CSV table of C-alpha atoms in Angstrom, one decimal:
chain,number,residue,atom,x,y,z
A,1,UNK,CA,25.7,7.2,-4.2
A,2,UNK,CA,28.6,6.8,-6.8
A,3,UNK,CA,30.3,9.6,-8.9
A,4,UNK,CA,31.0,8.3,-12.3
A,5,UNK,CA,34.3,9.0,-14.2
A,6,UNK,CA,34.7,8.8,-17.8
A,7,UNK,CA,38.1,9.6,-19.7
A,8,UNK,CA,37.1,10.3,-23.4
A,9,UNK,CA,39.9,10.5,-26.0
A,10,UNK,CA,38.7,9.4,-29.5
A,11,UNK,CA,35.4,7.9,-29.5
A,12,UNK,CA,32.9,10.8,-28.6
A,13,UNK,CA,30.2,8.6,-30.1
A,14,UNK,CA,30.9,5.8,-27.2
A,15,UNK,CA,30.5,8.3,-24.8
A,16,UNK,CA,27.2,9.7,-26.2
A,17,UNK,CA,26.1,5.3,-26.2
A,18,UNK,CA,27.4,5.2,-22.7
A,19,UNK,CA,25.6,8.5,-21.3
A,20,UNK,CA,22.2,7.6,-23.0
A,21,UNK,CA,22.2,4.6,-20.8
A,22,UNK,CA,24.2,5.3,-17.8
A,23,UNK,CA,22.3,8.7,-16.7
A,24,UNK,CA,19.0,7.0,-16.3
A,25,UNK,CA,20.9,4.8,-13.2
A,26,UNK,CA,19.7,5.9,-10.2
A,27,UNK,CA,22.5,4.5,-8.1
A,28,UNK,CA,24.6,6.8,-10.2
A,29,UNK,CA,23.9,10.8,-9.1
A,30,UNK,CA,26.7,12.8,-10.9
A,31,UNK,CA,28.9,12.1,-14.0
A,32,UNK,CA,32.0,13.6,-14.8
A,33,UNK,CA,33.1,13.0,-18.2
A,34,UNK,CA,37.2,14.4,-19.4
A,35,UNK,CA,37.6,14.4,-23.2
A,36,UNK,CA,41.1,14.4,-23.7
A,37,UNK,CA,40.8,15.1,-27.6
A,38,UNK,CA,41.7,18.9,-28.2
A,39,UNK,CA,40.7,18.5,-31.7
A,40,UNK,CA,36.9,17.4,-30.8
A,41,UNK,CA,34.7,19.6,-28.6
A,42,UNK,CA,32.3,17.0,-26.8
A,43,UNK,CA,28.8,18.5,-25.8
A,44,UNK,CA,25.8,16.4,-24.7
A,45,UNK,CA,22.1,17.6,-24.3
A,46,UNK,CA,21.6,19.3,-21.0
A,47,UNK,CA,21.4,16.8,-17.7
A,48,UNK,CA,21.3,17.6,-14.0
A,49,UNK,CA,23.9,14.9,-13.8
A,50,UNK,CA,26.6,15.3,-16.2
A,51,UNK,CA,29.5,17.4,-16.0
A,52,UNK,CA,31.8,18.1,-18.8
A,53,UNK,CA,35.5,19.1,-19.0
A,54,UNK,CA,36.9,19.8,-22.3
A,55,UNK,CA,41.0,20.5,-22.8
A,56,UNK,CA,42.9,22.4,-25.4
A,57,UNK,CA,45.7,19.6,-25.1
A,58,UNK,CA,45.9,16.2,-24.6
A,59,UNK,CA,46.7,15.6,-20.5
A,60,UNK,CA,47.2,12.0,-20.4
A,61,UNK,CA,45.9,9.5,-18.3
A,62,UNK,CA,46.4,11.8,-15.2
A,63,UNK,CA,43.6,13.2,-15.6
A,64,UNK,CA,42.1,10.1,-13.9
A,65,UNK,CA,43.3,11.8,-10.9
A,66,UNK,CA,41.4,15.3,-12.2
A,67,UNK,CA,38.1,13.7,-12.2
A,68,UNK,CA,38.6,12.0,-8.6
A,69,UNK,CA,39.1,15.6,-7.5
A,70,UNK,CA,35.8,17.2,-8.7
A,71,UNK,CA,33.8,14.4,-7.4
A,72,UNK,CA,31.5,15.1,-5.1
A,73,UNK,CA,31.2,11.4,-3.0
A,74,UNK,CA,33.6,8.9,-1.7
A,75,UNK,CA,32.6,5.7,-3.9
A,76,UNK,CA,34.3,6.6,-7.6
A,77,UNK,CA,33.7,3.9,-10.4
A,78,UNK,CA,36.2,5.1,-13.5
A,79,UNK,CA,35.0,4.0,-16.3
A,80,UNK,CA,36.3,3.7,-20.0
A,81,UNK,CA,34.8,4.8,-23.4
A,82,UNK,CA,34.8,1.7,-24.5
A,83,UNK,CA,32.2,0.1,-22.7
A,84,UNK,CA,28.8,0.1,-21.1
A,85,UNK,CA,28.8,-1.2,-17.5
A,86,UNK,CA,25.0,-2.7,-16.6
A,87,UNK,CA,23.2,-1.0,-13.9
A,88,UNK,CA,23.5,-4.4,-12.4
A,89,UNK,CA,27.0,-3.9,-12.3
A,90,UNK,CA,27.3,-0.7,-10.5
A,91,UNK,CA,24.9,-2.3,-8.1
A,92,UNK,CA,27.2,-4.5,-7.5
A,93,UNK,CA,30.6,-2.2,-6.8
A,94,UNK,CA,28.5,-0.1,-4.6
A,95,UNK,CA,27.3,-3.4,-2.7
A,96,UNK,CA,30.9,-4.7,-2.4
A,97,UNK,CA,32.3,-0.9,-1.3
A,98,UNK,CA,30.1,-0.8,1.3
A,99,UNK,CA,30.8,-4.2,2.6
A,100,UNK,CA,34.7,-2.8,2.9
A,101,UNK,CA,35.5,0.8,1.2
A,102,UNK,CA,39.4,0.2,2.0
A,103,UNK,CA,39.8,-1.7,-1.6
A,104,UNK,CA,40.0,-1.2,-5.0
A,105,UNK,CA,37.2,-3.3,-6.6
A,106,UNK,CA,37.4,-4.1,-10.9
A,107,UNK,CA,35.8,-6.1,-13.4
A,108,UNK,CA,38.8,-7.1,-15.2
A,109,UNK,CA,42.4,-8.1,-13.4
A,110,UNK,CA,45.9,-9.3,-13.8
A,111,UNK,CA,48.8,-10.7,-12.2
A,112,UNK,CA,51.9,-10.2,-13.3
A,113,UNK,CA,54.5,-12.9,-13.2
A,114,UNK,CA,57.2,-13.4,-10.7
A,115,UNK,CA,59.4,-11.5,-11.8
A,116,UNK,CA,57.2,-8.5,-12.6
A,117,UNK,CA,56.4,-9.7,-16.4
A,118,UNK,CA,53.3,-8.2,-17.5
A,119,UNK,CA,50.8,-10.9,-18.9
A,120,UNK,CA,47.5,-10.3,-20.3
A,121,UNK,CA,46.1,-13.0,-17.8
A,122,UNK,CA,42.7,-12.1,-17.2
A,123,UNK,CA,42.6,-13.2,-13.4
A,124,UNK,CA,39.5,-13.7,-10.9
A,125,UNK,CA,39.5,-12.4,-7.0
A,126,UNK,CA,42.6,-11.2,-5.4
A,127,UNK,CA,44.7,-8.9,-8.4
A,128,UNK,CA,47.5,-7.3,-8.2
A,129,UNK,CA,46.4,-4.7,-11.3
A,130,UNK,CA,43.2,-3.2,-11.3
A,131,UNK,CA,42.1,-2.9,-15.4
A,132,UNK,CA,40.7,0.9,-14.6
A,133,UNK,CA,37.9,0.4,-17.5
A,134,UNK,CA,35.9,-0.8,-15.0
A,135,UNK,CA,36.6,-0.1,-11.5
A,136,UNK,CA,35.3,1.1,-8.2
A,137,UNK,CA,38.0,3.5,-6.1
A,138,UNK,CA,37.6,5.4,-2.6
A,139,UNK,CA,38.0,9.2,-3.1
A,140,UNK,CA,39.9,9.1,-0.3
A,141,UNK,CA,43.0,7.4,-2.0
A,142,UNK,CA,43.7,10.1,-4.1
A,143,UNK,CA,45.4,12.5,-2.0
A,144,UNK,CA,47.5,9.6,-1.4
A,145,UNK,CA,48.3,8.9,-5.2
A,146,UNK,CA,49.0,12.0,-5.9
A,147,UNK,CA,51.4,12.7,-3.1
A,148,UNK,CA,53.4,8.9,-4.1
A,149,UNK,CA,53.4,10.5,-7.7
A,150,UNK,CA,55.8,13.0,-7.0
A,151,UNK,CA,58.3,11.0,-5.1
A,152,UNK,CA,57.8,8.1,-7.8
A,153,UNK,CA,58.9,10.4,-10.8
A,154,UNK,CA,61.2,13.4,-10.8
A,155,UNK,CA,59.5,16.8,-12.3
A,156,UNK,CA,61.1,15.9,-16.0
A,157,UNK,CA,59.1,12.3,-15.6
A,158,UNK,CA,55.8,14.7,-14.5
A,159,UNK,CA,55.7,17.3,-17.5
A,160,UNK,CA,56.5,14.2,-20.2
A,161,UNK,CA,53.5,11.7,-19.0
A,162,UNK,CA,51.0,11.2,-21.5
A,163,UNK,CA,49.5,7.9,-22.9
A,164,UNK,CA,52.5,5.7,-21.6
A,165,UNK,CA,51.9,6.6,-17.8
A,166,UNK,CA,49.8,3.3,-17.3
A,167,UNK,CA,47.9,5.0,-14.4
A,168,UNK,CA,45.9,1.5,-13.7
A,169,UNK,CA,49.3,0.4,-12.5
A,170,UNK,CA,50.4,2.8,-10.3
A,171,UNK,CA,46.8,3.5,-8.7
A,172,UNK,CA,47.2,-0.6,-7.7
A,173,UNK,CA,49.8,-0.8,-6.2
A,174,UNK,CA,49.2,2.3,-4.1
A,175,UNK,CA,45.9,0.9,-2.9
A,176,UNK,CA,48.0,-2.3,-1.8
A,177,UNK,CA,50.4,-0.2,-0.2
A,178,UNK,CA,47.7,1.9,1.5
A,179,UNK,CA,44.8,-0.9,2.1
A,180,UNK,CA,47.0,-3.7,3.1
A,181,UNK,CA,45.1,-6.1,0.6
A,182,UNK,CA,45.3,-6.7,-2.6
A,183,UNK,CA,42.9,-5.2,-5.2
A,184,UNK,CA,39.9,-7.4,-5.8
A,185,UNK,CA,38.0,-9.0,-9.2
A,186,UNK,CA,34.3,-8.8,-9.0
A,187,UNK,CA,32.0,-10.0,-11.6
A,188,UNK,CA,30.9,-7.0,-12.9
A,189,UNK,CA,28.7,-7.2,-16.6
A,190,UNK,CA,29.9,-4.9,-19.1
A,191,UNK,CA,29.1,-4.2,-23.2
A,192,UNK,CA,32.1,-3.7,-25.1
A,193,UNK,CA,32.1,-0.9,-27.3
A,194,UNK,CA,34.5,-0.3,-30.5
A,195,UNK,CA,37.9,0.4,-29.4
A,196,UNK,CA,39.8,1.6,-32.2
A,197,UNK,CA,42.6,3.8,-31.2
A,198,UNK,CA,42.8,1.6,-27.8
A,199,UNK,CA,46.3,2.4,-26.3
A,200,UNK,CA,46.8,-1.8,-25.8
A,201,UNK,CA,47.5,-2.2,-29.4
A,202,UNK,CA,50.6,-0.6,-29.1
A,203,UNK,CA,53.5,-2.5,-29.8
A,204,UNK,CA,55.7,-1.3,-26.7
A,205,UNK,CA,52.3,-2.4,-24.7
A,206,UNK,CA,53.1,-5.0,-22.8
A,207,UNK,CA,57.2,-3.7,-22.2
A,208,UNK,CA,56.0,-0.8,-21.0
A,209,UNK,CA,53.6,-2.1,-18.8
A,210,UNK,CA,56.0,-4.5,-17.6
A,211,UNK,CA,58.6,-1.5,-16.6
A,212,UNK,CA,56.0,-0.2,-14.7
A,213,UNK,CA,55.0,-3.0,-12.6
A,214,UNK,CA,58.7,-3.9,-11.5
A,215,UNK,CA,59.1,-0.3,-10.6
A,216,UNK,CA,55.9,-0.1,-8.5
A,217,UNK,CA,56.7,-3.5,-6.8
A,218,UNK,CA,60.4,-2.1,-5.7
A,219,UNK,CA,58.7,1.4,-5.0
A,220,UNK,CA,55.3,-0.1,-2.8
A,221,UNK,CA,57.4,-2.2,-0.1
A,222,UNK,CA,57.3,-1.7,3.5
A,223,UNK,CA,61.1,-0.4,3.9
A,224,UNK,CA,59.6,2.8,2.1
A,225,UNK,CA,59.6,5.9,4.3
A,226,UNK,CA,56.1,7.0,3.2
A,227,UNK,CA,54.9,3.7,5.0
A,228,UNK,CA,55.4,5.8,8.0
A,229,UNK,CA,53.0,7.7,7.1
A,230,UNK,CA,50.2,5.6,6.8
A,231,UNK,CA,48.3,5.6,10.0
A,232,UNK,CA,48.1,9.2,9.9
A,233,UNK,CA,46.3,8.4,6.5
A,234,UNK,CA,44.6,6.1,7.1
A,235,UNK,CA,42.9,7.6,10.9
A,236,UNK,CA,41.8,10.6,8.6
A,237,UNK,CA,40.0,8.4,6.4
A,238,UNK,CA,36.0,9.2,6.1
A,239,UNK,CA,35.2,5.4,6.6
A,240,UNK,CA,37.6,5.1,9.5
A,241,UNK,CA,36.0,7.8,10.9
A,242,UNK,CA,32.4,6.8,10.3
A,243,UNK,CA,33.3,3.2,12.2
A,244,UNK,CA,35.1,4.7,15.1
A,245,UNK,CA,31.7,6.7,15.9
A,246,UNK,CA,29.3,3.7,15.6
């Protein structure tokens, strides 16, 4: 079964669009839903499935990692509130994270240029960055991202992270780093929903984003000491362990 993840902000009616539909899935049997807006206390109409965290400040995109934690089953499809994925769709991630669970699987990619450049590119198959509006992650990386975290920034980096962490990037490349693959494009149908306040309209957008993939590519090589760690990882892995027995 998949545990969905939605990270609310400033469009509590998107989310009430996207749980009308999404709850009735039956592929889908627990929903976790973070509003990030301290201003707007988010409620929805009582449902065996839903789970709701509301903040009295704004946590940033980090909280990605928040909702991973409370899940309750290995496939994860994050989700955005700004659209609504089809049924058919989720059918899909949980078909292709069964056929390999060691991947990150999204509806929308990109690969940066050469020399790190951030484009808006959207590409098809093999991606380097996984658009996280749309995309189906192992629980089982987590642990991993959050431990790269803290060697990736210093404590002052930590505390300050809000909306300019670009989370989607980091999460990629640490699935790369982990998997040994790179993350994969499915085609995945989606409804967009109004996006105003959408954090890619920013004008330092595409420089910060930029920043952030150059770092990850010199941070994610296989000189780094935390490769050594790896098959540790990895053999504790509930997948690995689920093969090894069969």
């Amino acid at each position: 079964m998949i545990s969905l993840l939605i990270n609310g902000w400033k469009r509590p009616e998107n989310i009430i669009k996207i749980l009308d539909t999404e709850k009735n899935y039956n592929i889908i049997n627990e929903i976790i839903v973070f509003n990030n807006n301290p201003e707007v206390y988010f409620d929805y109409k009582d449902h065996k499935k839903i789970k709701i965290i509301n903040v009295n400040k704004d946590m940033g995109l980090r909280t990605r990692w928040v909702n991973a934690t409370l899940a309750t089953n290995e496939c994860l499809v994050y989700q955005d509130d700004d659209v609504i994925i089809e049924e058919e769709g989720f059918e899909t991630f949980w078909k292709f994270f069964n056929s390999d669970p060691e991947r990150i699987y999204c509806a929308s990619g990109r690969v940066p240029d050469a020399d790190g450049a951030y484009n808006y590119i959207s590409a098809t198959g093999p991606v380097e960055v996984v658009i996280t509006s749309s995309a189906c992650v192992p629980r089982s990386l987590i642990p991993y991202v959050l431990s790269c975290e803290f060697d990736f920034y210093s404590q002052k980096e930590i505390k300050n992270k809000t909306n300019d962490f670009h989370e989607d990037i980091f999460l990629s490349y640490c699935a790369m780093s982990v998997f040994g693959q790179r993350n994969l494009q499915i085609p995945i149908k989606v409804k967009r929903l109004p996006d105003e306040h959408a954090i890619h309209r920013r004008p330092t957008h595409r420089s910060e984003r930029t920043d952030m993939v150059r770092r990850c590519r010199r941070f994610f090589t296989p000189m780094r000491t935390v490769i050594n760690r790896l098959e540790k990882y990895l053999q504790n892995l509930p997948q690995r362990q689920n093969y090894e027995k069969s």
